[in-house]
């Protein structure tokens, strides 16, 4: 079988074909078909469901500590029970707010998601836990339940699919994330494949933080035989595909039973919409970034883990980060912060944030996302900023020298008008205190990781962006993910960024207080 993952023109074709430009956005005739609006939940009407506990106590760890915490291997076995799982699932993808609008009701979830369309589904693959029998389950946030897909211990199937990635092989439980194309493509068309990474990433930021707060190690595993995981979850892969696996907890002397047969289930689900449109570019991108055998997975991971990314020498004036001292950092728990998070709809353009706040956000959220595709502490995305109103930092465009923990000035000036334009002519990036742009050297990433690197870089951006969301809300600031005109972003930060590609954008600032507040 050809190793398609290394035919990297596929990722380039998808990336180029889904860029936003002033022209592509203004000439796009796509309109939202409200009568065919997708259902925000996957519902299996006929399967057995197990209610998850709703009164689970908080883990009680400060958000800023939780987003960058690593649970050390020395701490021995760490096994979640049903309450831990309920906490992790709820604070990753549960319904935290609801609001009526003319078309019905929006059920807002724990993590930010493009268009509030919530195309990411969660599945649990577990051995016997306190309160839950071994099985494969689908998480339904609508009624906080687990739908029973398979009974029995299927962890070894997942371990084999990941080529025995140690964190998976030792995990008492795992959460697999999938993406449902149409639920997001209804609005965003073929760009949804990028959103899979972003929206899965913000959710993973919560999942990793709440797992760590619960004393459970967790990481993002991106190397797996796609067909094997899809088969275990019984996904209809023209509509929904698995995106990553998160092992939760650790049993050092793991003894999961042999892999089991996984016959097709064919359970009915309520259709997402009356009619669905398929976007071939996304199916091709997914296929081209799929790994076909355990040998391919093992080679892919080994190569990925050997990679190191060199940092560039600073040419411009540098400003050192000045994070808040530990004893001045807010102690609000990660659960409290997730409950109050909600993307800012209007920033106060007259407000400012402090250099200490910005430094704390950058320093906490860029310590390296725990994963199977990076060396500890490494990062695929580079961070560029437009600072508008940060006390102690002159307005201008900056590059974040991550290892040196400095901001390198690229050009000084007031760039609110440029930020408005780059962020798809939206007011949010113009009125924020700072806009954080994620750019990456796709040439180098695809060369090293193949097309799978495209999934990795988008997912990592979403996860870091999700951590920045949490850090901002911990500091009583507001934030919003944003989309952007791809090539204009690169041009703005060039010549520094000239070989790079625009991946993600997050605006951070002070929410405008409404008069009634
Ligand atoms: C990656 C990403 C991109 C987003 N892009 C935009 C955007 O361009 N404009 C906007 O107003 N909101 C944007 N949002 C915010 C979403 O609309 C918001 O997350 C969603 O409505 C859910 O609401 P919540 O974040 O308040 O829970 C984005 C969110 C994410 C995660």
mmCIF file of N, CA and C in Angstrom, residues 367-473:
data_model
loop_
_atom_site.group_PDB
_atom_site.id
_atom_site.type_symbol
_atom_site.label_atom_id
_atom_site.label_comp_id
_atom_site.label_asym_id
_atom_site.label_seq_id
_atom_site.Cartn_x
_atom_site.Cartn_y
_atom_site.Cartn_z
ATOM 1 N N UNK A 367 4.091 26.088 27.370
ATOM 2 C CA UNK A 367 5.102 25.191 27.954
ATOM 3 C C UNK A 367 5.193 23.867 27.203
ATOM 4 N N UNK A 368 4.422 23.717 26.154
ATOM 5 C CA UNK A 368 4.440 22.466 25.384
ATOM 6 C C UNK A 368 3.252 21.602 25.774
ATOM 7 N N UNK A 369 2.433 21.275 24.789
ATOM 8 C CA UNK A 369 1.246 20.459 25.031
ATOM 9 C C UNK A 369 1.697 18.998 25.147
ATOM 10 N N UNK A 370 1.319 18.277 26.204
ATOM 11 C CA UNK A 370 1.758 16.878 26.302
ATOM 12 C C UNK A 370 1.146 16.029 25.184
ATOM 13 N N UNK A 371 1.994 15.381 24.415
ATOM 14 C CA UNK A 371 1.489 14.650 23.248
ATOM 15 C C UNK A 371 2.479 13.567 22.848
ATOM 16 N N UNK A 372 2.062 12.736 21.912
ATOM 17 C CA UNK A 372 2.973 11.707 21.398
ATOM 18 C C UNK A 372 3.748 12.210 20.181
ATOM 19 N N UNK A 373 3.508 13.461 19.761
ATOM 20 C CA UNK A 373 4.154 13.908 18.519
ATOM 21 C C UNK A 373 5.193 14.999 18.728
ATOM 22 N N UNK A 374 5.505 15.302 19.977
ATOM 23 C CA UNK A 374 6.506 16.329 20.248
ATOM 24 C C UNK A 374 7.390 15.897 21.400
ATOM 25 N N UNK A 375 8.630 16.306 21.343
ATOM 26 C CA UNK A 375 9.474 16.165 22.529
ATOM 27 C C UNK A 375 8.901 17.047 23.626
ATOM 28 N N UNK A 376 9.154 16.657 24.873
ATOM 29 C CA UNK A 376 8.641 17.460 25.982
ATOM 30 C C UNK A 376 9.046 18.925 25.807
ATOM 31 N N UNK A 377 8.086 19.798 25.890
ATOM 32 C CA UNK A 377 8.373 21.236 25.835
ATOM 33 C C UNK A 377 8.461 21.809 24.430
ATOM 34 N N UNK A 378 8.485 20.974 23.400
ATOM 35 C CA UNK A 378 8.600 21.507 22.031
ATOM 36 C C UNK A 378 7.243 22.045 21.562
ATOM 37 N N UNK A 379 7.265 22.851 20.522
ATOM 38 C CA UNK A 379 6.035 23.469 20.013
ATOM 39 C C UNK A 379 6.137 23.670 18.498
ATOM 40 N N UNK A 380 5.067 23.351 17.777
ATOM 41 C CA UNK A 380 5.074 23.495 16.316
ATOM 42 C C UNK A 380 4.751 24.924 15.880
ATOM 43 N N UNK A 381 3.830 25.553 16.627
ATOM 44 C CA UNK A 381 3.377 26.895 16.245
ATOM 45 C C UNK A 381 4.278 27.977 16.818
ATOM 46 N N UNK A 382 4.518 29.016 16.018
ATOM 47 C CA UNK A 382 5.205 30.207 16.507
ATOM 48 C C UNK A 382 4.154 31.263 16.832
ATOM 49 N N UNK A 383 4.474 32.074 17.822
ATOM 50 C CA UNK A 383 3.508 33.078 18.285
ATOM 51 C C UNK A 383 3.966 34.472 17.882
ATOM 52 N N UNK A 384 3.075 35.181 17.196
ATOM 53 C CA UNK A 384 3.282 36.580 16.835
ATOM 54 C C UNK A 384 2.171 37.394 17.491
ATOM 55 N N UNK A 385 2.450 38.630 17.793
ATOM 56 C CA UNK A 385 1.419 39.427 18.466
ATOM 57 C C UNK A 385 1.292 40.814 17.855
ATOM 58 N N UNK A 386 0.065 41.340 17.934
ATOM 59 C CA UNK A 386 -0.115 42.779 17.746
ATOM 60 C C UNK A 386 -0.623 43.300 19.087
ATOM 61 N N UNK A 387 0.217 44.109 19.732
ATOM 62 C CA UNK A 387 -0.171 44.696 21.013
ATOM 63 C C UNK A 387 -0.789 46.055 20.741
ATOM 64 N N UNK A 388 -2.002 46.272 21.245
ATOM 65 C CA UNK A 388 -2.656 47.580 21.079
ATOM 66 C C UNK A 388 -2.568 48.394 22.373
ATOM 67 N N UNK A 389 -2.929 47.744 23.464
ATOM 68 C CA UNK A 389 -2.962 48.492 24.735
ATOM 69 C C UNK A 389 -2.587 47.555 25.881
ATOM 70 N N UNK A 390 -1.283 47.371 25.996
ATOM 71 C CA UNK A 390 -0.722 46.559 27.079
ATOM 72 C C UNK A 390 0.192 47.493 27.884
ATOM 73 N N UNK A 391 -0.177 47.755 29.127
ATOM 74 C CA UNK A 391 0.634 48.675 29.948
ATOM 75 C C UNK A 391 2.029 48.096 30.120
ATOM 76 N N UNK A 392 3.039 48.865 29.760
ATOM 77 C CA UNK A 392 4.417 48.380 29.890
ATOM 78 C C UNK A 392 4.949 47.776 28.602
ATOM 79 N N UNK A 393 4.163 47.809 27.537
ATOM 80 C CA UNK A 393 4.621 47.280 26.245
ATOM 81 C C UNK A 393 4.172 48.267 25.164
ATOM 82 N N UNK A 394 5.136 48.801 24.422
ATOM 83 C CA UNK A 394 4.782 49.781 23.382
ATOM 84 C C UNK A 394 3.904 49.119 22.324
ATOM 85 N N UNK A 395 2.895 49.830 21.835
ATOM 86 C CA UNK A 395 2.061 49.249 20.775
ATOM 87 C C UNK A 395 2.926 48.842 19.583
ATOM 88 N N UNK A 396 2.616 47.695 18.989
ATOM 89 C CA UNK A 396 3.401 47.250 17.843
ATOM 90 C C UNK A 396 3.223 45.777 17.576
ATOM 91 N N UNK A 397 4.007 45.310 16.592
ATOM 92 C CA UNK A 397 3.978 43.888 16.221
ATOM 93 C C UNK A 397 5.202 43.208 16.818
ATOM 94 N N UNK A 398 5.002 42.044 17.387
ATOM 95 C CA UNK A 398 6.075 41.347 18.105
ATOM 96 C C UNK A 398 6.140 39.880 17.700
ATOM 97 N N UNK A 399 7.309 39.298 17.899
ATOM 98 C CA UNK A 399 7.496 37.847 17.794
ATOM 99 C C UNK A 399 7.855 37.338 19.183
ATOM 100 N N UNK A 400 7.195 36.276 19.605
ATOM 101 C CA UNK A 400 7.465 35.721 20.928
ATOM 102 C C UNK A 400 8.625 34.741 20.839
ATOM 103 N N UNK A 401 9.744 35.136 21.442
ATOM 104 C CA UNK A 401 10.901 34.236 21.529
ATOM 105 C C UNK A 401 10.629 33.311 22.718
ATOM 106 N N UNK A 402 10.102 32.137 22.405
ATOM 107 C CA UNK A 402 9.567 31.280 23.475
ATOM 108 C C UNK A 402 10.664 30.820 24.437
ATOM 109 N N UNK A 403 11.775 30.379 23.876
ATOM 110 C CA UNK A 403 12.810 29.865 24.771
ATOM 111 C C UNK A 403 13.441 30.971 25.611
ATOM 112 N N UNK A 404 13.576 32.138 25.006
ATOM 113 C CA UNK A 404 14.194 33.245 25.748
ATOM 114 C C UNK A 404 13.186 34.008 26.601
ATOM 115 N N UNK A 405 11.892 33.676 26.410
ATOM 116 C CA UNK A 405 10.818 34.353 27.157
ATOM 117 C C UNK A 405 10.879 35.869 26.987
ATOM 118 N N UNK A 406 11.032 36.268 25.734
ATOM 119 C CA UNK A 406 11.028 37.701 25.427
ATOM 120 C C UNK A 406 10.081 37.971 24.258
ATOM 121 N N UNK A 407 9.686 39.222 24.135
ATOM 122 C CA UNK A 407 8.941 39.659 22.957
ATOM 123 C C UNK A 407 9.875 40.513 22.114
ATOM 124 N N UNK A 408 10.063 40.070 20.888
ATOM 125 C CA UNK A 408 10.973 40.784 19.988
ATOM 126 C C UNK A 408 10.147 41.758 19.153
ATOM 127 N N UNK A 409 10.516 43.021 19.210
ATOM 128 C CA UNK A 409 9.762 44.024 18.454
ATOM 129 C C UNK A 409 10.052 43.876 16.961
ATOM 130 N N UNK A 410 8.993 43.715 16.167
ATOM 131 C CA UNK A 410 9.161 43.648 14.706
ATOM 132 C C UNK A 410 8.898 45.012 14.087
ATOM 133 N N UNK A 411 7.841 45.662 14.554
ATOM 134 C CA UNK A 411 7.597 47.048 14.116
ATOM 135 C C UNK A 411 6.706 47.739 15.145
ATOM 136 N N UNK A 412 7.058 48.977 15.434
ATOM 137 C CA UNK A 412 6.298 49.735 16.432
ATOM 138 C C UNK A 412 5.158 50.468 15.744
ATOM 139 N N UNK A 413 4.096 50.696 16.468
ATOM 140 C CA UNK A 413 3.011 51.492 15.891
ATOM 141 C C UNK A 413 1.650 51.012 16.360
ATOM 142 N N UNK A 414 0.665 51.800 15.997
ATOM 143 C CA UNK A 414 -0.715 51.464 16.324
ATOM 144 C C UNK A 414 -1.314 50.718 15.125
ATOM 145 N N UNK A 415 -1.631 49.447 15.322
ATOM 146 C CA UNK A 415 -2.094 48.634 14.189
ATOM 147 C C UNK A 415 -3.529 48.147 14.365
ATOM 148 N N UNK A 416 -4.360 48.967 14.991
ATOM 149 C CA UNK A 416 -5.748 48.523 15.190
ATOM 150 C C UNK A 416 -6.461 48.342 13.837
ATOM 151 N N UNK A 417 -6.228 49.267 12.929
ATOM 152 C CA UNK A 417 -6.908 49.168 11.628
ATOM 153 C C UNK A 417 -6.446 47.909 10.888
ATOM 154 N N UNK A 418 -5.146 47.614 10.973
ATOM 155 C CA UNK A 418 -4.614 46.408 10.323
ATOM 156 C C UNK A 418 -5.210 45.155 10.972
ATOM 157 N N UNK A 419 -5.351 45.193 12.307
ATOM 158 C CA UNK A 419 -5.893 44.022 13.004
ATOM 159 C C UNK A 419 -7.353 43.784 12.603
ATOM 160 N N UNK A 420 -8.086 44.880 12.439
ATOM 161 C CA UNK A 420 -9.474 44.773 11.969
ATOM 162 C C UNK A 420 -9.510 44.028 10.637
ATOM 163 N N UNK A 421 -8.604 44.425 9.759
ATOM 164 C CA UNK A 421 -8.565 43.838 8.422
ATOM 165 C C UNK A 421 -8.108 42.358 8.485
ATOM 166 N N UNK A 422 -7.020 42.109 9.196
ATOM 167 C CA UNK A 422 -6.475 40.749 9.227
ATOM 168 C C UNK A 422 -7.486 39.764 9.819
ATOM 169 N N UNK A 423 -8.233 40.211 10.810
ATOM 170 C CA UNK A 423 -9.216 39.350 11.471
ATOM 171 C C UNK A 423 -10.548 39.370 10.750
ATOM 172 N N UNK A 424 -10.495 39.321 9.467
ATOM 173 C CA UNK A 424 -11.678 39.212 8.605
ATOM 174 C C UNK A 424 -12.632 40.393 8.759
ATOM 175 N N UNK A 425 -12.043 41.583 8.917
ATOM 176 C CA UNK A 425 -12.831 42.812 9.036
ATOM 177 C C UNK A 425 -13.848 42.714 10.169
ATOM 178 N N UNK A 426 -13.363 42.248 11.283
ATOM 179 C CA UNK A 426 -14.219 42.190 12.471
ATOM 180 C C UNK A 426 -13.694 43.197 13.487
ATOM 181 N N UNK A 427 -14.591 43.686 14.322
ATOM 182 C CA UNK A 427 -14.231 44.700 15.310
ATOM 183 C C UNK A 427 -13.431 44.094 16.476
ATOM 184 N N UNK A 428 -13.675 42.815 16.760
ATOM 185 C CA UNK A 428 -13.034 42.189 17.932
ATOM 186 C C UNK A 428 -11.508 42.351 17.947
ATOM 187 N N UNK A 429 -10.796 42.000 16.873
ATOM 188 C CA UNK A 429 -9.342 42.128 16.938
ATOM 189 C C UNK A 429 -8.862 43.577 16.976
ATOM 190 N N UNK A 430 -9.688 44.509 16.498
ATOM 191 C CA UNK A 430 -9.304 45.929 16.548
ATOM 192 C C UNK A 430 -9.464 46.486 17.957
ATOM 193 N N UNK A 431 -10.443 46.000 18.692
ATOM 194 C CA UNK A 431 -10.750 46.551 20.020
ATOM 195 C C UNK A 431 -10.076 45.800 21.158
ATOM 196 N N UNK A 432 -9.464 44.659 20.848
ATOM 197 C CA UNK A 432 -8.807 43.869 21.892
ATOM 198 C C UNK A 432 -7.579 44.619 22.411
ATOM 199 N N UNK A 433 -7.007 44.142 23.515
ATOM 200 C CA UNK A 433 -5.738 44.724 23.987
ATOM 201 C C UNK A 433 -4.577 44.114 23.218
ATOM 202 N N UNK A 434 -4.714 42.846 22.864
ATOM 203 C CA UNK A 434 -3.645 42.178 22.124
ATOM 204 C C UNK A 434 -4.253 41.083 21.239
ATOM 205 N N UNK A 435 -3.682 40.896 20.069
ATOM 206 C CA UNK A 435 -4.083 39.796 19.188
ATOM 207 C C UNK A 435 -2.909 38.835 19.079
ATOM 208 N N UNK A 436 -3.203 37.567 19.324
ATOM 209 C CA UNK A 436 -2.148 36.553 19.317
ATOM 210 C C UNK A 436 -2.321 35.702 18.056
ATOM 211 N N UNK A 437 -1.356 35.793 17.168
ATOM 212 C CA UNK A 437 -1.408 35.057 15.900
ATOM 213 C C UNK A 437 -0.498 33.839 15.993
ATOM 214 N N UNK A 438 -0.984 32.708 15.498
ATOM 215 C CA UNK A 438 -0.183 31.495 15.456
ATOM 216 C C UNK A 438 0.218 31.284 13.995
ATOM 217 N N UNK A 439 1.513 31.215 13.755
ATOM 218 C CA UNK A 439 2.011 30.932 12.406
ATOM 219 C C UNK A 439 2.954 29.740 12.502
ATOM 220 N N UNK A 440 3.047 28.981 11.425
ATOM 221 C CA UNK A 440 3.920 27.806 11.509
ATOM 222 C C UNK A 440 4.655 27.612 10.201
ATOM 223 N N UNK A 441 5.820 27.010 10.326
ATOM 224 C CA UNK A 441 6.610 26.676 9.147
ATOM 225 C C UNK A 441 6.094 25.347 8.598
ATOM 226 N N UNK A 442 5.037 25.457 7.766
ATOM 227 C CA UNK A 442 4.391 24.238 7.260
ATOM 228 C C UNK A 442 5.337 23.412 6.406
ATOM 229 N N UNK A 443 6.257 24.072 5.689
ATOM 230 C CA UNK A 443 7.215 23.320 4.858
ATOM 231 C C UNK A 443 7.929 22.305 5.715
ATOM 232 N N UNK A 444 8.479 22.803 6.792
ATOM 233 C CA UNK A 444 9.293 21.973 7.664
ATOM 234 C C UNK A 444 8.433 20.918 8.381
ATOM 235 N N UNK A 445 7.235 21.312 8.802
ATOM 236 C CA UNK A 445 6.363 20.385 9.552
ATOM 237 C C UNK A 445 5.884 19.251 8.648
ATOM 238 N N UNK A 446 5.456 19.579 7.440
ATOM 239 C CA UNK A 446 4.955 18.534 6.540
ATOM 240 C C UNK A 446 6.092 17.623 6.095
ATOM 241 N N UNK A 447 7.242 18.215 5.893
ATOM 242 C CA UNK A 447 8.417 17.412 5.517
ATOM 243 C C UNK A 447 8.684 16.356 6.593
ATOM 244 N N UNK A 448 8.570 16.763 7.827
ATOM 245 C CA UNK A 448 8.899 15.859 8.931
ATOM 246 C C UNK A 448 7.758 14.898 9.280
ATOM 247 N N UNK A 449 6.537 15.374 9.296
ATOM 248 C CA UNK A 449 5.410 14.573 9.789
ATOM 249 C C UNK A 449 4.507 14.059 8.677
ATOM 250 N N UNK A 450 4.789 14.436 7.433
ATOM 251 C CA UNK A 450 3.848 14.105 6.373
ATOM 252 C C UNK A 450 2.557 14.896 6.560
ATOM 253 N N UNK A 451 1.513 14.465 5.860
ATOM 254 C CA UNK A 451 0.230 15.181 5.943
ATOM 255 C C UNK A 451 -0.330 15.192 7.373
ATOM 256 N N UNK A 452 0.046 14.165 8.148
ATOM 257 C CA UNK A 452 -0.417 14.113 9.544
ATOM 258 C C UNK A 452 0.037 15.360 10.302
ATOM 259 N N UNK A 453 1.122 15.951 9.846
ATOM 260 C CA UNK A 453 1.606 17.174 10.474
ATOM 261 C C UNK A 453 0.592 18.306 10.368
ATOM 262 N N UNK A 454 -0.221 18.260 9.335
ATOM 263 C CA UNK A 454 -1.246 19.309 9.190
ATOM 264 C C UNK A 454 -2.267 19.189 10.313
ATOM 265 N N UNK A 455 -2.664 17.927 10.597
ATOM 266 C CA UNK A 455 -3.568 17.727 11.734
ATOM 267 C C UNK A 455 -2.884 18.203 13.020
ATOM 268 N N UNK A 456 -1.594 17.846 13.161
ATOM 269 C CA UNK A 456 -0.882 18.154 14.407
ATOM 270 C C UNK A 456 -0.805 19.663 14.647
ATOM 271 N N UNK A 457 -0.467 20.407 13.604
ATOM 272 C CA UNK A 457 -0.240 21.846 13.811
ATOM 273 C C UNK A 457 -1.551 22.582 14.116
ATOM 274 N N UNK A 458 -2.636 22.164 13.476
ATOM 275 C CA UNK A 458 -3.938 22.797 13.759
ATOM 276 C C UNK A 458 -4.407 22.443 15.169
ATOM 277 N N UNK A 459 -4.228 21.170 15.529
ATOM 278 C CA UNK A 459 -4.667 20.707 16.845
ATOM 279 C C UNK A 459 -3.858 21.382 17.960
ATOM 280 N N UNK A 460 -2.554 21.467 17.739
ATOM 281 C CA UNK A 460 -1.719 22.111 18.761
ATOM 282 C C UNK A 460 -2.127 23.577 18.938
ATOM 283 N N UNK A 461 -2.400 24.251 17.822
ATOM 284 C CA UNK A 461 -2.815 25.660 17.912
ATOM 285 C C UNK A 461 -4.099 25.785 18.723
ATOM 286 N N UNK A 462 -5.050 24.905 18.450
ATOM 287 C CA UNK A 462 -6.312 24.944 19.200
ATOM 288 C C UNK A 462 -6.078 24.706 20.682
ATOM 289 N N UNK A 463 -5.182 23.777 20.991
ATOM 290 C CA UNK A 463 -4.933 23.440 22.403
ATOM 291 C C UNK A 463 -4.247 24.606 23.121
ATOM 292 N N UNK A 464 -3.261 25.213 22.465
ATOM 293 C CA UNK A 464 -2.588 26.360 23.100
ATOM 294 C C UNK A 464 -3.575 27.532 23.189
ATOM 295 N N UNK A 465 -4.338 27.725 22.120
ATOM 296 C CA UNK A 465 -5.363 28.780 22.140
ATOM 297 C C UNK A 465 -6.354 28.536 23.279
ATOM 298 N N UNK A 466 -6.728 27.289 23.476
ATOM 299 C CA UNK A 466 -7.652 26.942 24.569
ATOM 300 C C UNK A 466 -7.026 27.237 25.925
ATOM 301 N N UNK A 467 -5.744 26.978 26.056
ATOM 302 C CA UNK A 467 -5.064 27.296 27.322
ATOM 303 C C UNK A 467 -5.013 28.810 27.534
ATOM 304 N N UNK A 468 -4.810 29.537 26.434
ATOM 305 C CA UNK A 468 -4.791 31.012 26.560
ATOM 306 C C UNK A 468 -6.172 31.538 26.966
ATOM 307 N N UNK A 469 -7.221 30.945 26.394
ATOM 308 C CA UNK A 469 -8.588 31.303 26.808
ATOM 309 C C UNK A 469 -8.697 31.143 28.334
ATOM 310 N N UNK A 470 -8.294 29.974 28.829
ATOM 311 C CA UNK A 470 -8.453 29.706 30.266
ATOM 312 C C UNK A 470 -7.612 30.667 31.099
ATOM 313 N N UNK A 471 -6.365 30.892 30.651
ATOM 314 C CA UNK A 471 -5.498 31.799 31.413
ATOM 315 C C UNK A 471 -6.097 33.205 31.425
ATOM 316 N N UNK A 472 -6.622 33.651 30.288
ATOM 317 C CA UNK A 472 -7.212 34.999 30.214
ATOM 318 C C UNK A 472 -8.405 35.114 31.168
ATOM 319 N N UNK A 473 -9.257 34.116 31.171
ATOM 320 C CA UNK A 473 -10.441 34.185 32.049
ATOM 321 C C UNK A 473 -10.062 34.022 33.511
#
